[in-house]
């Protein structure tokens, strides 16, 4: 929706698109990752792809940092970086501060966007354009806490402990009494949404990707 709004020409791989192999690699199956990656690189090179926009920090990190040694050399950009660039260029205008004026938003840093790739400011600059109050959790930026899904944890049963990681992270968000928890990662979105449901706060707190927030405000 945002790309169409800004008249940016783009294509999607559709049914030819498959996983980057990140979960397999994080879970320790290097062979499955290599097979997946090489197959993807061949496909992307066939279509002469030069630039890739990802909505997922795991894909962003893998394509950007791990594909080059396998022959996949692409310019890789996360969607929060792109949206920030488009706002700076004036291609996205907010309507009177958007529908989020006066609302309180807290941003949960995805591990593979923040600590792994030092992208902290782009998503925050975007959220500040919503004319809302941006509240930081006690653990944020380089000191952020994982949502509990990374490293292929999303796909396995929980280990013994006092509580789930996403419950602890959601508690930190709820302390701020936000109207919205903003995420920049589909894994984080799922985990934080589950956390909000656990505390039965769905009517008070909405979990939304930054792209969704901007799309609703522009």
mmCIF file of C-alpha atoms in Angstrom:
data_model
loop_
_atom_site.group_PDB
_atom_site.id
_atom_site.type_symbol
_atom_site.label_atom_id
_atom_site.label_comp_id
_atom_site.label_asym_id
_atom_site.label_seq_id
_atom_site.Cartn_x
_atom_site.Cartn_y
_atom_site.Cartn_z
ATOM 1 C CA UNK A 1 0.000 0.000 0.000
ATOM 2 C CA UNK A 2 2.805 2.420 0.918
ATOM 3 C CA UNK A 3 4.870 1.550 -2.158
ATOM 4 C CA UNK A 4 1.846 2.068 -4.438
ATOM 5 C CA UNK A 5 1.048 5.346 -2.649
ATOM 6 C CA UNK A 6 4.586 6.593 -3.399
ATOM 7 C CA UNK A 7 4.520 5.325 -7.023
ATOM 8 C CA UNK A 8 7.498 3.044 -6.430
ATOM 9 C CA UNK A 9 7.911 0.319 -9.020
ATOM 10 C CA UNK A 10 8.412 -3.035 -7.355
ATOM 11 C CA UNK A 11 7.845 -6.720 -7.881
ATOM 12 C CA UNK A 12 7.247 -9.694 -5.607
ATOM 13 C CA UNK A 13 8.381 -13.247 -6.202
ATOM 14 C CA UNK A 14 4.932 -14.573 -5.333
ATOM 15 C CA UNK A 15 4.747 -18.354 -5.225
ATOM 16 C CA UNK A 16 8.450 -18.569 -6.105
ATOM 17 C CA UNK A 17 9.423 -16.871 -2.847
ATOM 18 C CA UNK A 18 10.584 -19.133 -0.036
ATOM 19 C CA UNK A 19 12.140 -18.693 3.405
ATOM 20 C CA UNK A 20 15.643 -17.193 3.605
ATOM 21 C CA UNK A 21 16.704 -20.158 5.761
ATOM 22 C CA UNK A 22 17.229 -18.089 8.902
ATOM 23 C CA UNK A 23 15.251 -20.364 11.285
ATOM 24 C CA UNK A 24 17.135 -23.446 10.047
ATOM 25 C CA UNK A 25 20.497 -21.734 10.552
ATOM 26 C CA UNK A 26 19.625 -20.449 14.043
ATOM 27 C CA UNK A 27 18.383 -23.903 15.016
ATOM 28 C CA UNK A 28 21.747 -25.359 13.972
ATOM 29 C CA UNK A 29 20.915 -26.918 10.599
ATOM 30 C CA UNK A 30 23.599 -25.243 8.510
ATOM 31 C CA UNK A 31 23.085 -27.671 5.621
ATOM 32 C CA UNK A 32 19.372 -26.826 5.229
ATOM 33 C CA UNK A 33 20.261 -23.120 5.380
ATOM 34 C CA UNK A 34 22.916 -23.438 2.659
ATOM 35 C CA UNK A 35 20.558 -25.339 0.343
ATOM 36 C CA UNK A 36 17.813 -22.781 0.882
ATOM 37 C CA UNK A 37 20.110 -19.785 0.462
ATOM 38 C CA UNK A 38 21.779 -21.021 -2.741
ATOM 39 C CA UNK A 39 18.384 -21.767 -4.269
ATOM 40 C CA UNK A 40 17.162 -18.252 -3.374
ATOM 41 C CA UNK A 41 20.317 -16.584 -4.698
ATOM 42 C CA UNK A 42 20.000 -18.380 -8.032
ATOM 43 C CA UNK A 43 16.379 -17.257 -8.343
ATOM 44 C CA UNK A 44 17.109 -13.639 -7.376
ATOM 45 C CA UNK A 45 20.060 -13.494 -9.782
ATOM 46 C CA UNK A 46 17.909 -14.909 -12.595
ATOM 47 C CA UNK A 47 15.535 -11.983 -12.151
ATOM 48 C CA UNK A 48 18.531 -9.590 -11.928
ATOM 49 C CA UNK A 49 17.362 -8.337 -8.531
ATOM 50 C CA UNK A 50 19.505 -5.473 -7.221
ATOM 51 C CA UNK A 51 17.557 -4.172 -4.228
ATOM 52 C CA UNK A 52 15.462 -6.080 -1.692
ATOM 53 C CA UNK A 53 13.032 -4.568 0.814
ATOM 54 C CA UNK A 54 12.224 -6.807 3.771
ATOM 55 C CA UNK A 55 9.441 -6.534 6.323
ATOM 56 C CA UNK A 56 11.305 -8.941 8.595
ATOM 57 C CA UNK A 57 14.590 -8.190 10.422
ATOM 58 C CA UNK A 58 15.572 -11.876 10.263
ATOM 59 C CA UNK A 59 15.334 -11.801 6.460
ATOM 60 C CA UNK A 60 17.083 -8.397 6.474
ATOM 61 C CA UNK A 61 20.016 -9.718 8.511
ATOM 62 C CA UNK A 62 20.354 -12.979 6.591
ATOM 63 C CA UNK A 63 20.129 -11.448 3.103
ATOM 64 C CA UNK A 64 22.387 -8.531 4.031
ATOM 65 C CA UNK A 65 25.072 -10.240 6.098
ATOM 66 C CA UNK A 66 25.040 -13.951 5.287
ATOM 67 C CA UNK A 67 24.118 -14.225 1.604
ATOM 68 C CA UNK A 68 27.156 -12.328 0.221
ATOM 69 C CA UNK A 69 29.598 -15.150 1.091
ATOM 70 C CA UNK A 70 27.354 -17.508 -0.895
ATOM 71 C CA UNK A 71 27.311 -15.227 -3.927
ATOM 72 C CA UNK A 72 24.184 -13.227 -3.126
ATOM 73 C CA UNK A 73 25.142 -9.554 -3.323
ATOM 74 C CA UNK A 74 22.107 -7.323 -3.035
ATOM 75 C CA UNK A 75 21.275 -3.944 -1.556
ATOM 76 C CA UNK A 76 19.043 -4.888 1.374
ATOM 77 C CA UNK A 77 16.863 -2.396 3.221
ATOM 78 C CA UNK A 78 14.387 -2.895 6.058
ATOM 79 C CA UNK A 79 10.950 -1.410 5.536
ATOM 80 C CA UNK A 80 11.329 0.996 8.484
ATOM 81 C CA UNK A 81 14.425 2.477 6.801
ATOM 82 C CA UNK A 82 12.571 2.847 3.501
ATOM 83 C CA UNK A 83 9.530 4.466 5.126
ATOM 84 C CA UNK A 84 11.844 6.885 6.951
ATOM 85 C CA UNK A 85 13.536 7.826 3.648
ATOM 86 C CA UNK A 86 10.158 8.352 1.948
ATOM 87 C CA UNK A 87 8.955 10.616 4.782
ATOM 88 C CA UNK A 88 12.204 12.622 4.644
ATOM 89 C CA UNK A 89 11.798 13.076 0.882
ATOM 90 C CA UNK A 90 8.230 14.283 1.399
ATOM 91 C CA UNK A 91 6.692 11.372 -0.493
ATOM 92 C CA UNK A 92 4.595 10.403 2.539
ATOM 93 C CA UNK A 93 2.600 13.184 4.176
ATOM 94 C CA UNK A 94 0.689 12.757 7.413
ATOM 95 C CA UNK A 95 -2.860 14.096 7.654
ATOM 96 C CA UNK A 96 -2.821 16.605 10.521
ATOM 97 C CA UNK A 97 -0.566 14.368 12.591
ATOM 98 C CA UNK A 98 -2.574 11.378 11.483
ATOM 99 C CA UNK A 99 -5.074 9.320 13.421
ATOM 100 C CA UNK A 100 -2.557 8.857 16.228
ATOM 101 C CA UNK A 101 -2.324 12.441 17.476
ATOM 102 C CA UNK A 102 -1.970 12.483 21.257
ATOM 103 C CA UNK A 103 -1.763 8.691 21.489
ATOM 104 C CA UNK A 104 1.005 6.940 23.403
ATOM 105 C CA UNK A 105 3.144 4.510 21.417
ATOM 106 C CA UNK A 106 6.013 2.313 22.618
ATOM 107 C CA UNK A 107 8.381 0.665 20.169
ATOM 108 C CA UNK A 108 9.721 -2.838 20.714
ATOM 109 C CA UNK A 109 13.202 -3.187 19.146
ATOM 110 C CA UNK A 110 13.546 -6.357 17.047
ATOM 111 C CA UNK A 111 16.843 -8.070 17.941
ATOM 112 C CA UNK A 112 18.013 -8.487 14.352
ATOM 113 C CA UNK A 113 17.200 -4.888 13.450
ATOM 114 C CA UNK A 114 18.604 -3.276 16.581
ATOM 115 C CA UNK A 115 21.425 -5.098 18.300
ATOM 116 C CA UNK A 116 22.474 -7.113 15.235
ATOM 117 C CA UNK A 117 22.434 -4.237 12.725
ATOM 118 C CA UNK A 118 22.393 -1.008 14.787
ATOM 119 C CA UNK A 119 19.144 0.255 13.254
ATOM 120 C CA UNK A 120 17.552 2.115 16.149
ATOM 121 C CA UNK A 121 16.731 5.609 14.912
ATOM 122 C CA UNK A 122 14.901 4.941 11.614
ATOM 123 C CA UNK A 123 11.821 3.339 13.232
ATOM 124 C CA UNK A 124 11.730 5.972 15.967
ATOM 125 C CA UNK A 125 11.989 8.854 13.496
ATOM 126 C CA UNK A 126 9.033 7.361 11.622
ATOM 127 C CA UNK A 127 6.931 7.017 14.789
ATOM 128 C CA UNK A 128 7.721 10.591 15.854
ATOM 129 C CA UNK A 129 6.078 11.806 12.642
ATOM 130 C CA UNK A 130 2.757 10.418 13.893
ATOM 131 C CA UNK A 131 2.517 13.358 16.308
ATOM 132 C CA UNK A 132 2.104 10.928 19.179
ATOM 133 C CA UNK A 133 3.982 10.412 22.430
ATOM 134 C CA UNK A 134 6.808 7.921 21.980
ATOM 135 C CA UNK A 135 7.454 6.207 25.326
ATOM 136 C CA UNK A 136 10.492 3.974 25.802
ATOM 137 C CA UNK A 137 10.362 0.739 27.761
ATOM 138 C CA UNK A 138 12.919 0.379 30.552
ATOM 139 C CA UNK A 139 14.852 -2.028 28.316
ATOM 140 C CA UNK A 140 15.176 -0.518 24.854
ATOM 141 C CA UNK A 141 17.641 0.098 22.008
ATOM 142 C CA UNK A 142 20.959 -1.706 22.679
ATOM 143 C CA UNK A 143 19.572 -2.867 26.037
ATOM 144 C CA UNK A 144 16.327 -4.188 24.523
ATOM 145 C CA UNK A 145 14.766 -7.516 25.468
ATOM 146 C CA UNK A 146 13.993 -10.203 22.907
ATOM 147 C CA UNK A 147 10.308 -11.003 22.271
ATOM 148 C CA UNK A 148 11.149 -14.665 22.716
ATOM 149 C CA UNK A 149 10.735 -15.837 19.096
ATOM 150 C CA UNK A 150 14.238 -15.402 17.659
ATOM 151 C CA UNK A 151 16.792 -18.153 17.173
ATOM 152 C CA UNK A 152 14.010 -20.478 15.948
ATOM 153 C CA UNK A 153 12.469 -20.411 19.463
ATOM 154 C CA UNK A 154 9.171 -19.580 17.741
ATOM 155 C CA UNK A 155 8.952 -23.159 16.509
ATOM 156 C CA UNK A 156 9.768 -25.129 19.649
ATOM 157 C CA UNK A 157 8.155 -25.847 22.969
ATOM 158 C CA UNK A 158 8.954 -23.593 25.905
ATOM 159 C CA UNK A 159 11.707 -24.576 28.312
ATOM 160 C CA UNK A 160 11.270 -24.662 32.083
ATOM 161 C CA UNK A 161 11.231 -21.285 33.776
ATOM 162 C CA UNK A 162 9.117 -18.827 35.727
ATOM 163 C CA UNK A 163 7.433 -17.217 32.717
ATOM 164 C CA UNK A 164 7.560 -16.885 28.941
ATOM 165 C CA UNK A 165 9.880 -14.207 27.509
ATOM 166 C CA UNK A 166 7.032 -12.527 25.609
ATOM 167 C CA UNK A 167 5.026 -12.240 28.845
ATOM 168 C CA UNK A 168 7.898 -10.426 30.555
ATOM 169 C CA UNK A 169 8.359 -8.134 27.561
ATOM 170 C CA UNK A 170 4.643 -7.371 27.367
ATOM 171 C CA UNK A 171 4.647 -6.532 31.091
ATOM 172 C CA UNK A 172 7.303 -3.876 30.405
ATOM 173 C CA UNK A 173 5.151 -2.415 27.647
ATOM 174 C CA UNK A 174 1.935 -2.464 29.722
ATOM 175 C CA UNK A 175 3.683 -0.562 32.551
ATOM 176 C CA UNK A 176 3.762 2.467 30.217
ATOM 177 C CA UNK A 177 -0.013 2.260 29.585
ATOM 178 C CA UNK A 178 0.416 2.717 25.815
ATOM 179 C CA UNK A 179 -2.353 2.893 23.234
ATOM 180 C CA UNK A 180 -0.149 1.060 20.737
ATOM 181 C CA UNK A 181 2.851 -1.270 20.814
ATOM 182 C CA UNK A 182 4.720 -0.714 17.552
ATOM 183 C CA UNK A 183 6.817 -3.494 16.064
ATOM 184 C CA UNK A 184 9.013 -3.854 12.992
ATOM 185 C CA UNK A 185 9.059 -7.645 12.799
ATOM 186 C CA UNK A 186 6.368 -10.282 12.141
ATOM 187 C CA UNK A 187 7.791 -12.544 14.873
ATOM 188 C CA UNK A 188 7.723 -9.726 17.439
ATOM 189 C CA UNK A 189 4.224 -8.795 16.307
ATOM 190 C CA UNK A 190 2.939 -12.317 17.011
ATOM 191 C CA UNK A 191 4.688 -12.583 20.392
ATOM 192 C CA UNK A 192 3.560 -9.157 21.626
ATOM 193 C CA UNK A 193 0.008 -9.778 20.382
ATOM 194 C CA UNK A 194 -0.045 -13.058 22.316
ATOM 195 C CA UNK A 195 1.277 -11.202 25.372
ATOM 196 C CA UNK A 196 -1.458 -8.565 25.202
ATOM 197 C CA UNK A 197 -4.084 -11.338 24.872
ATOM 198 C CA UNK A 198 -2.569 -13.121 27.894
ATOM 199 C CA UNK A 199 -3.210 -9.999 30.005
ATOM 200 C CA UNK A 200 -6.650 -9.507 28.371
ATOM 201 C CA UNK A 201 -5.742 -5.986 27.263
ATOM 202 C CA UNK A 202 -6.806 -6.306 23.587
ATOM 203 C CA UNK A 203 -9.443 -3.589 23.945
ATOM 204 C CA UNK A 204 -6.923 -1.101 25.399
ATOM 205 C CA UNK A 205 -3.664 -1.857 23.592
ATOM 206 C CA UNK A 206 -3.206 -2.560 19.886
ATOM 207 C CA UNK A 207 -0.059 -4.204 18.506
ATOM 208 C CA UNK A 208 0.755 -2.890 15.028
ATOM 209 C CA UNK A 209 3.651 -2.948 12.602
ATOM 210 C CA UNK A 210 5.139 0.475 11.828
ATOM 211 C CA UNK A 211 4.023 0.057 8.200
ATOM 212 C CA UNK A 212 0.423 -0.436 9.385
ATOM 213 C CA UNK A 213 0.586 2.678 11.564
ATOM 214 C CA UNK A 214 1.949 4.826 8.707
ATOM 215 C CA UNK A 215 -0.502 3.357 6.202
ATOM 216 C CA UNK A 216 -3.402 4.317 8.487
ATOM 217 C CA UNK A 217 -2.037 7.819 9.093
ATOM 218 C CA UNK A 218 -0.925 8.871 5.592
#
